[in-house]
Coordinates of C-alpha atoms in Angstrom, one line a residue:
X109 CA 27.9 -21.2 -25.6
X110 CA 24.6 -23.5 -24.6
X111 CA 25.0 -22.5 -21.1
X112 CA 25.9 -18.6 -22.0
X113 CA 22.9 -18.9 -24.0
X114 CA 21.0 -20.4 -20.9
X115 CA 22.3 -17.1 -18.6
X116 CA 21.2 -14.8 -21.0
X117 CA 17.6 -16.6 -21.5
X118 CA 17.1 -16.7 -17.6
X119 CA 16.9 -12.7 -17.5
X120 CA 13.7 -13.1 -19.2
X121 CA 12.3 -16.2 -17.4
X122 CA 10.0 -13.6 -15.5
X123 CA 8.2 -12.1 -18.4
X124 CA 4.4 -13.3 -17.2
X125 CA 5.0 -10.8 -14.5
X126 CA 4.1 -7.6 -17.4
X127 CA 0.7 -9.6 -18.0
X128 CA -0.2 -9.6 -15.0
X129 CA 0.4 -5.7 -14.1
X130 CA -1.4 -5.3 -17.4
X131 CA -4.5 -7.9 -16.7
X132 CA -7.6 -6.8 -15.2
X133 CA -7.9 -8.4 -11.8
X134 CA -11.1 -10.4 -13.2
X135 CA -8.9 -12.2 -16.2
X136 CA -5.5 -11.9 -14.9
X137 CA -5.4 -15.8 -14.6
X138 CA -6.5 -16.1 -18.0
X139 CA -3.9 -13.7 -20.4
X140 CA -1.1 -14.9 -17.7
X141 CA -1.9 -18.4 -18.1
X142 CA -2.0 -18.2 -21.4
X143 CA 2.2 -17.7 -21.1
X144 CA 2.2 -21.6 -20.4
X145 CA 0.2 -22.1 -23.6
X146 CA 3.0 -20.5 -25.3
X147 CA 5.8 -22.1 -23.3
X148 CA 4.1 -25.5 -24.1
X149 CA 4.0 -24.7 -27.9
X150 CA 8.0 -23.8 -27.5
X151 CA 8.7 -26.7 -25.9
X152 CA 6.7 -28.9 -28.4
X153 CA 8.0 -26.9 -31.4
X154 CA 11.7 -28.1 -30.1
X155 CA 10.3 -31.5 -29.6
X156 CA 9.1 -31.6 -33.4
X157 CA 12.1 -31.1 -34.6
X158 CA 14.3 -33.3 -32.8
X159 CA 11.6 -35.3 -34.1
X160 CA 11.8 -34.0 -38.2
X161 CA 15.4 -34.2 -38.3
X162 CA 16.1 -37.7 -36.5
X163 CA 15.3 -38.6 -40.8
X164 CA 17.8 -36.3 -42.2
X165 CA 20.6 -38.2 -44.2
X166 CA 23.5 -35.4 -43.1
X167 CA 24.8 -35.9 -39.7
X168 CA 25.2 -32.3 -39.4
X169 CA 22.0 -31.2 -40.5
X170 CA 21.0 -33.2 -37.4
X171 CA 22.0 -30.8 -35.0
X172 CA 22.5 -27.8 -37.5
X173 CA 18.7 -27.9 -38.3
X174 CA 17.1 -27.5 -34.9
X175 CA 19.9 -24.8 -33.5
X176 CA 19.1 -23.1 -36.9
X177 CA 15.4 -23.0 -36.6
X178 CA 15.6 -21.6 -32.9
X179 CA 17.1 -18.3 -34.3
X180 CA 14.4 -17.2 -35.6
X181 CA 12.2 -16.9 -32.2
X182 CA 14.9 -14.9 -30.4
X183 CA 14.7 -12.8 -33.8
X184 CA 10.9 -12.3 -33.6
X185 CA 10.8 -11.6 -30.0
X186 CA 13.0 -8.9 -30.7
X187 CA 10.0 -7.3 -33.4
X188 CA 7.2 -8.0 -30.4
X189 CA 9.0 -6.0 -27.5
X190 CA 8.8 -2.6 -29.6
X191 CA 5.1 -3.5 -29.7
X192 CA 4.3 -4.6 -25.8
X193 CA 3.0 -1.7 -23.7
X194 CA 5.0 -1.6 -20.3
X195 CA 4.0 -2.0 -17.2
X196 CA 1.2 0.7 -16.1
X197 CA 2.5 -0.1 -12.5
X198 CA 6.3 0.4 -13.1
X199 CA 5.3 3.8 -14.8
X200 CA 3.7 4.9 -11.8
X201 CA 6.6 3.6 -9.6
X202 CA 9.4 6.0 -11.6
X203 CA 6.8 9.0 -12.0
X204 CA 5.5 8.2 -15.6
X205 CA 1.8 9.2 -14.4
X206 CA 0.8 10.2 -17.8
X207 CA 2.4 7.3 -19.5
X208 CA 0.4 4.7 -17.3
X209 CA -2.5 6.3 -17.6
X210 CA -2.5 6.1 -21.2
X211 CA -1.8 2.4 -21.6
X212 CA -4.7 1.8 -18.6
X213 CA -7.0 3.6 -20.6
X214 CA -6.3 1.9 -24.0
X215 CA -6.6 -1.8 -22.2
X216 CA -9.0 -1.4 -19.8
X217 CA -11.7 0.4 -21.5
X218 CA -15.5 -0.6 -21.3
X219 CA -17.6 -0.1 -24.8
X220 CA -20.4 1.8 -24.3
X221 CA -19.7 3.5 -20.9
X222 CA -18.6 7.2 -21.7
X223 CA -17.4 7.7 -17.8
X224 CA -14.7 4.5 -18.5
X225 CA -15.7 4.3 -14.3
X226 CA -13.9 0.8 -14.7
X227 CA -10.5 2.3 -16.0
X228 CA -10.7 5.3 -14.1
X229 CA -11.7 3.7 -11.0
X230 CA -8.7 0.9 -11.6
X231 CA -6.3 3.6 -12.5
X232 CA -7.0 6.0 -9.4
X233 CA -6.6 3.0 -6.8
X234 CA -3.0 2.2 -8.9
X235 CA -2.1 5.5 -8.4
X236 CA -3.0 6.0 -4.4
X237 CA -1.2 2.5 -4.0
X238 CA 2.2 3.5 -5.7
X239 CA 2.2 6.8 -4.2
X240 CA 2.2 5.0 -0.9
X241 CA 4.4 1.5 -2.4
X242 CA 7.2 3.9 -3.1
X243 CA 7.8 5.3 0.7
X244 CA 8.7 1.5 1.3
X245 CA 11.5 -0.4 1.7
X246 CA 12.1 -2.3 -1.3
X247 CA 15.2 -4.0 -0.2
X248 CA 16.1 -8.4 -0.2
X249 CA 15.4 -8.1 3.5
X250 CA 12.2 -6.8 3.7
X251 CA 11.5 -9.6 1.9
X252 CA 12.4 -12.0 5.0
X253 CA 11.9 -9.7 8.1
X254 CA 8.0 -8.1 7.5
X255 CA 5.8 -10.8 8.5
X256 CA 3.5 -10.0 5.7
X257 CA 6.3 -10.5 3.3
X258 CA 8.0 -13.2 5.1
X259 CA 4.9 -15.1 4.4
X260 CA 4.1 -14.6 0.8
X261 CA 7.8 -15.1 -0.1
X262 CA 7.3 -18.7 1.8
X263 CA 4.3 -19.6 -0.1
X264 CA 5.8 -18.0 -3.3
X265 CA 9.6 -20.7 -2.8
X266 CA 7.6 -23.3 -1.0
X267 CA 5.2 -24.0 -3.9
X268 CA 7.9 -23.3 -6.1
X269 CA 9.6 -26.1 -4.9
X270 CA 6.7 -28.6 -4.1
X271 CA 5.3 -27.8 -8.2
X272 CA 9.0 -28.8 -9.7
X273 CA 9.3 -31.5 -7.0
X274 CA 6.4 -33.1 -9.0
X275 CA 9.2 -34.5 -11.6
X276 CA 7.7 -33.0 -14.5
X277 CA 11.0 -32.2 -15.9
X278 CA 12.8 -35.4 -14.7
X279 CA 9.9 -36.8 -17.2
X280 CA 10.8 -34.2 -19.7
X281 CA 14.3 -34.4 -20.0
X282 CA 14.9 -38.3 -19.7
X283 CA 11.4 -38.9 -21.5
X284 CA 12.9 -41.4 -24.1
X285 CA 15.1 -43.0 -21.2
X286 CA 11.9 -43.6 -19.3
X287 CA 10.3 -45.1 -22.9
X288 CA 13.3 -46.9 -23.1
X289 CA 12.6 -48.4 -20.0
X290 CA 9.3 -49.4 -20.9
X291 CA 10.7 -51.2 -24.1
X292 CA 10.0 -49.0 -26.7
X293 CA 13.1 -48.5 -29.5
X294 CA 14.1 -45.3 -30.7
X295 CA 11.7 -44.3 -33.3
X296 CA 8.5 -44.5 -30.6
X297 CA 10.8 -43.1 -28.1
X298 CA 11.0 -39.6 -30.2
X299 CA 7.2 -40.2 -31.2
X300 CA 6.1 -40.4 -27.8
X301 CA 7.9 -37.7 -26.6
X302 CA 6.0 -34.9 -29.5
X303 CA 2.9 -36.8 -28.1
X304 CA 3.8 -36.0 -24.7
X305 CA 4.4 -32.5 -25.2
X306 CA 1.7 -31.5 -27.1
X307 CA -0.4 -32.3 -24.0
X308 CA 0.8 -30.1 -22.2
X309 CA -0.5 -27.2 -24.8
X310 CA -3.7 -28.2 -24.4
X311 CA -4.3 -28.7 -21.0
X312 CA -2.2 -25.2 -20.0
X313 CA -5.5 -23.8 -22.7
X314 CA -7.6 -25.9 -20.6
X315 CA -6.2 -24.3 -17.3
X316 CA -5.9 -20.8 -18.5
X317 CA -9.8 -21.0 -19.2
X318 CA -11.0 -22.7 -15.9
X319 CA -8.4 -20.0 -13.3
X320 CA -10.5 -17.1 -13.2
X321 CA -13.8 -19.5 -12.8
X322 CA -12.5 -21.8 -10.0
X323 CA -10.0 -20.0 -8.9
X324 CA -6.2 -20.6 -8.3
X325 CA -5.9 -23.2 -5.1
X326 CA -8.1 -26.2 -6.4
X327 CA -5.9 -26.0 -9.5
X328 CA -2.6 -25.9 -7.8
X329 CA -4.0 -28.6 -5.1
X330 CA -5.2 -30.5 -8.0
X331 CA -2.0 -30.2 -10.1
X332 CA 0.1 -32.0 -7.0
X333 CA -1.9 -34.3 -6.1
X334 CA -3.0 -35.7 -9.3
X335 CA 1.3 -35.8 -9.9
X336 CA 1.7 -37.6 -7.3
X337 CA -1.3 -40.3 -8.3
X338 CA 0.0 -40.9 -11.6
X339 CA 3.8 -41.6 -10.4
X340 CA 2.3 -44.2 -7.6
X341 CA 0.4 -45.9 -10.3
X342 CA 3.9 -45.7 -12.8
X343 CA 6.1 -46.5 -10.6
X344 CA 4.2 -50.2 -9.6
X345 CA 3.6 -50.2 -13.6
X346 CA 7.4 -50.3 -14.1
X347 CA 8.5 -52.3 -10.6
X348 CA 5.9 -54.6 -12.0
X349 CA 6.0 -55.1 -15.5
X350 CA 9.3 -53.4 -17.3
X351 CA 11.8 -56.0 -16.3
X352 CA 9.6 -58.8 -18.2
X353 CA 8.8 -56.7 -20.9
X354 CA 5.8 -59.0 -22.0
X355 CA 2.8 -57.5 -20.6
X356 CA 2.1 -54.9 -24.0
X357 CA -1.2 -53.8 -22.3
X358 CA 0.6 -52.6 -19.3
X359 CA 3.8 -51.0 -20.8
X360 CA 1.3 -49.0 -22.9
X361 CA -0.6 -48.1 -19.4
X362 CA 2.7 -46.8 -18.5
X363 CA 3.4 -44.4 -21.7
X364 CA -0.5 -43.2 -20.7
X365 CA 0.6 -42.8 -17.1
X366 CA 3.0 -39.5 -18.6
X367 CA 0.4 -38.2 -20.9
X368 CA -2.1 -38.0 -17.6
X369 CA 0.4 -36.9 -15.6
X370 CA 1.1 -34.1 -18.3
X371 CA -2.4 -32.9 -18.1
X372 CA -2.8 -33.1 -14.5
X373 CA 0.1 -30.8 -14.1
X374 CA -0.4 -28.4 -16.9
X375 CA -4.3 -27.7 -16.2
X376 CA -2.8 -27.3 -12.1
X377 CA 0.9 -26.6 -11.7
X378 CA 2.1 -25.0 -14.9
X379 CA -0.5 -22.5 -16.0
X380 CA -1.5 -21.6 -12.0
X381 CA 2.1 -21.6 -10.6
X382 CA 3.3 -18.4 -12.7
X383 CA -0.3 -16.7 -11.8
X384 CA 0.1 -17.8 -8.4
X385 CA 3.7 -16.5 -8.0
X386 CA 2.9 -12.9 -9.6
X387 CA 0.0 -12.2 -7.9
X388 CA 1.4 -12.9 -4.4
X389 CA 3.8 -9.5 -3.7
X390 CA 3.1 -5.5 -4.0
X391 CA 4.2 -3.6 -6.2
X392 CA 7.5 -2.1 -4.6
X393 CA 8.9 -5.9 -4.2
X394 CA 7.0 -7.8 -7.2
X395 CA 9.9 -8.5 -9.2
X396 CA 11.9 -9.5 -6.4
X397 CA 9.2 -12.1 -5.1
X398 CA 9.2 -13.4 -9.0
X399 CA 12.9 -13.7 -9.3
X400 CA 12.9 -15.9 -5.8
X401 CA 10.3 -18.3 -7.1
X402 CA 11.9 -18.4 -10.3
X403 CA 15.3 -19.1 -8.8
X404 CA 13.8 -22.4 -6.7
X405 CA 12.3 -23.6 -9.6
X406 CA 15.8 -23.3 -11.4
X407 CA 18.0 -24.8 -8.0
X408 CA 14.8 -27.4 -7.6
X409 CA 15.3 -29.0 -11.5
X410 CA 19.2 -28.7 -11.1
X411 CA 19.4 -31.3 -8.3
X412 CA 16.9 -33.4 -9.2
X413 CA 18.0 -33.4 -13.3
X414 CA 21.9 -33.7 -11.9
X415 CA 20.8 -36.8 -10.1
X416 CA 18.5 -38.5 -12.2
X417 CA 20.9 -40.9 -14.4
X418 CA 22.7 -41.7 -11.3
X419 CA 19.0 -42.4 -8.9
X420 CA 17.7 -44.5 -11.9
X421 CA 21.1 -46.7 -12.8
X422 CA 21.3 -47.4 -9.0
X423 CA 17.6 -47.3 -7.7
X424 CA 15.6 -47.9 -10.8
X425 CA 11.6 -47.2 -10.1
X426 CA 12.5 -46.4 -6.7
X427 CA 13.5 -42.8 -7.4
X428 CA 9.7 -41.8 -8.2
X429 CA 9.4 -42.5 -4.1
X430 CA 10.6 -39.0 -3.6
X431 CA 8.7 -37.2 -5.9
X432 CA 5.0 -39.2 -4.9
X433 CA 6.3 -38.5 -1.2
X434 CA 6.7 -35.1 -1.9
X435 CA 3.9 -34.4 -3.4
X436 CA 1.4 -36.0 -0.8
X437 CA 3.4 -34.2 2.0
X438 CA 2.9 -30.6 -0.3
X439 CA -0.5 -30.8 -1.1
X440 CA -1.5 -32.1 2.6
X441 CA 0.4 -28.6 3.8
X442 CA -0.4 -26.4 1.1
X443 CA -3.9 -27.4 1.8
X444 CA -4.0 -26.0 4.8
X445 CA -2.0 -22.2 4.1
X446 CA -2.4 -21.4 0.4
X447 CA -4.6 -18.5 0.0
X448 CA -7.3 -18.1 -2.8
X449 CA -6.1 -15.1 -4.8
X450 CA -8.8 -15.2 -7.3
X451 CA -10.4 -11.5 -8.9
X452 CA -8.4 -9.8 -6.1
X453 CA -6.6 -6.7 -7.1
X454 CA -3.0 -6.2 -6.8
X455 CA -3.2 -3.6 -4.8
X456 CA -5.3 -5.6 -2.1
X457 CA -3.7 -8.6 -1.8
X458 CA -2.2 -7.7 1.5
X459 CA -5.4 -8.2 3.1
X460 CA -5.0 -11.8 2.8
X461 CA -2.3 -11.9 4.7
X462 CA -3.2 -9.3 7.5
X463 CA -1.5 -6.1 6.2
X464 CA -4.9 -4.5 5.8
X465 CA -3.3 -0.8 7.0
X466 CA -0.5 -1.2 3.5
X467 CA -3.7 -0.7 1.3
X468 CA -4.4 3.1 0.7
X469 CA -8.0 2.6 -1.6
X470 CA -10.3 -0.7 -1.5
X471 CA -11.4 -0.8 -5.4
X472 CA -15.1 -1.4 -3.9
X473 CA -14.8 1.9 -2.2
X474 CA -14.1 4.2 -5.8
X475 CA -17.1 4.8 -8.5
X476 CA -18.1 7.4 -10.5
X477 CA -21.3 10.0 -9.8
X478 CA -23.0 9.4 -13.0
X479 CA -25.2 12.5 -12.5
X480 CA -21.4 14.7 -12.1
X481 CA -19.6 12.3 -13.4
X482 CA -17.1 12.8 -11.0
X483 CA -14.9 10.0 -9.3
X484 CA -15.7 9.3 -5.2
X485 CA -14.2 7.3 -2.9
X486 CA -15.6 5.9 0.1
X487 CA -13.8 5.9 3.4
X488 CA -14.1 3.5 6.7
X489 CA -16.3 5.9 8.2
X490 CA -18.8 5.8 5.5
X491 CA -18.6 9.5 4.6
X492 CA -17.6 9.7 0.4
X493 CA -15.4 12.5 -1.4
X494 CA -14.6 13.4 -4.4
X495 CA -11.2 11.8 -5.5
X496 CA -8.0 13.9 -6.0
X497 CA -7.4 12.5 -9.1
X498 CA -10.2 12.0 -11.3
X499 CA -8.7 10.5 -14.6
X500 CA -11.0 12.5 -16.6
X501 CA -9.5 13.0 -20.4
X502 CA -10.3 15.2 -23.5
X503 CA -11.8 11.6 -24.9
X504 CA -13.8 10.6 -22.2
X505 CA -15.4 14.2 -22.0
X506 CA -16.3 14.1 -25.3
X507 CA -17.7 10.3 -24.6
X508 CA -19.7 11.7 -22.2
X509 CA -20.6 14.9 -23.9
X510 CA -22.5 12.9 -27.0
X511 CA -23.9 10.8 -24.2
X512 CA -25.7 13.3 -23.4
X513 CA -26.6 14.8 -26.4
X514 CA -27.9 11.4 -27.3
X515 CA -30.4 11.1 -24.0
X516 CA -31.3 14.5 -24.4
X517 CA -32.6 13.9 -28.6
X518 CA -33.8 10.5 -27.5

């Protein structure tokens, strides 16, 4: 039933992807980095109570208690989806014009500008792009044939691979193995771990707030490297010291070693990974390019989780070679190729990777005439016209009507 349980959960293992076809493009790495804040808190709730009932006299209750208290997420979740808007962009992609221009206009609106030339000008450039997305091939191998797409789905797997390769949930998983290791008895070994955890919320907050500031790439660049650093300086901790057992000072340095290392990849990694992997594709293959970096994250942890009991009984400290290794080799490269996808709307990210003629409207080429109040677009040739769809509604009429009347009596 657990891994039944695991099939079914994996179907919704892509859910940051909705944020970010709701997010504006200039807080998109905000409210979707704000998914590993609440992924964190899940992760930490679980560890609490592995924690809480470790006490309870009834052997049953033991394993009863937490499998009890995870029922009532799935439960809640449930009451939330009724709630959630869909997808402005999937509307558009299956002809639900109306629909996504609704929910645009309810998210996006700017207080105390009665042209919305924000929403409208956002919404007009949506629906030029998937008018254009949907005469594309959306197929698997698209994916790996169109040199434009070849390339995002390589940085997209690639990172994938490099962020999981990182160890984090080798560390996760085997956390009160590796306290063990460092000498600390069962009661510490749970203790530590709801410390550990709880890092991890904070410093995804901490991430979530500095990605729209600094941008994407330092933090992912940051995130590996920093790994890396604190496994070098763990693994010479434990060759050095965990045999012996003696040096308190430095077995503590060890535990601290996991909390940085938590932080380092939660600010980096974890909250710019699932920003990073959602921004990268258009609309027609989005989901597709999720489910791919999804998937290598998933294969990634299997082998290295699979092997872990066996690289540690047989190599001890050793095994943290490959994931320092790994991580100096992936943030040398990705130095080097990852693109900064910072503020750039969805529907112009192919201009970072050379697929220029795939956008239909540049968002810095749309704004609204505030003496008509009409919506124009520019063009290459620098000659404007007034936009075949001008998103104008019974509201923001009457917005712009009292506008008026309000200049006019002032």
């Amino acid at each position: 039933m657990f891994i039944a349980a695991r099939f079914i959960a994996g179907w919704g293992s892509w859910g940051f992807l909705a944020v970010t076809e709701l997010s504006p493009p200039g807080l998109r790495g905000f409210f979707v980095g704000m998914n590993g804040v609440n992924i964190a808190l899940g992760y930490a709730l679980a560890s609490y109570m592995g924690m809480a009932f470790f006490f309870a006299d009834n052997d049953t209750a033991k394993w009863r208690g937490p499998l009890g208290i995870a029922l009532l997420w799935p439960i809640m979740m449930i009451g939330i989806v009724f709630i959630v808007p869909e997808s402005p962009r999937y509307l558009l992609m299956q002809g639900e014009v109306e629909k996504a221009r609704e929910i645009v206009y309810r998210l996006h609106t700017v207080k105390g500008d009665p042209d919305q030339e924000f929403a409208r000008s956002e919404f007009y450039q949506m629906q030029k792009q998937t008018e254009f997305d949907k005469t594309l091939d959306p197929g698997w191998v698209a994916m790996f044939t169109k040199k434009g797409y070849r390339r995002r789905t390589a940085l997209a797997m690639g990172f994938a691979f490099v962020g999981q390769s990182t160890g984090v949930l080798v560390v996760n998983n085997y956390g009160p193995t590796l306290y063990a290791t460092l000498g600390y008895d069962t009661k510490q070994q749970l203790e530590f771990q709801c410390g550990w955890i709880t890092v991890g919320i904070v410093f995804n907050a901490v991430g979530a707030a500095l990605m729209d500031r600094v941008g994407r790439k330092p933090l992912l660049l940051f995130g590996v490297m920093g790994c890396g650093i604190c496994l070098a300086i763990e693994a010479a901790i434990v060759a050095q010291y965990a045999a012996a057992g003696t040096n308190k000072a430095a077995l503590a340095a060890g535990v601290a070693m996991f909390y940085l290392f938590l932080a380092v990849y939660s600010v980096g990694v974890d909250v710019a990974g699932v920003v990073f992997y959602s921004e990268l594709f258009p609309n027609h293959i989005r989901a597709k390019g999720v489910c791919l970096s999804m998937a290598t994250i998933a294969l990634t942890d299997l082998v290295y989780l699979q092997a872990t009991t066996t690289a540690f009984a047989n190599i001890g400290w050793r095994f943290y070679l490959i994931f320092i290794i790994i991580c100096t080799l992936g943030s040398t490269f990705f130095f080097f190729v990852l693109p900064e996808t910072k503020g750039i709307p969805l529907e112009e990210m192919a201009k970072i990777f050379g697929d220029t003629e795939d956008i239909v409207v540049f968002s810095s080429d749309v704004h609204v005439d505030h003496n008509t109040h009409e919506l124009v677009v520019g063009s290459k040739n620098g000659l404007e016209h007034v936009a075949t769809h001008q998103g104008m509604t019974p509201e923001i009429e009457k917005a712009i009507h009292e506008h008026k009347e309000m200049a006019t009596n002032a």
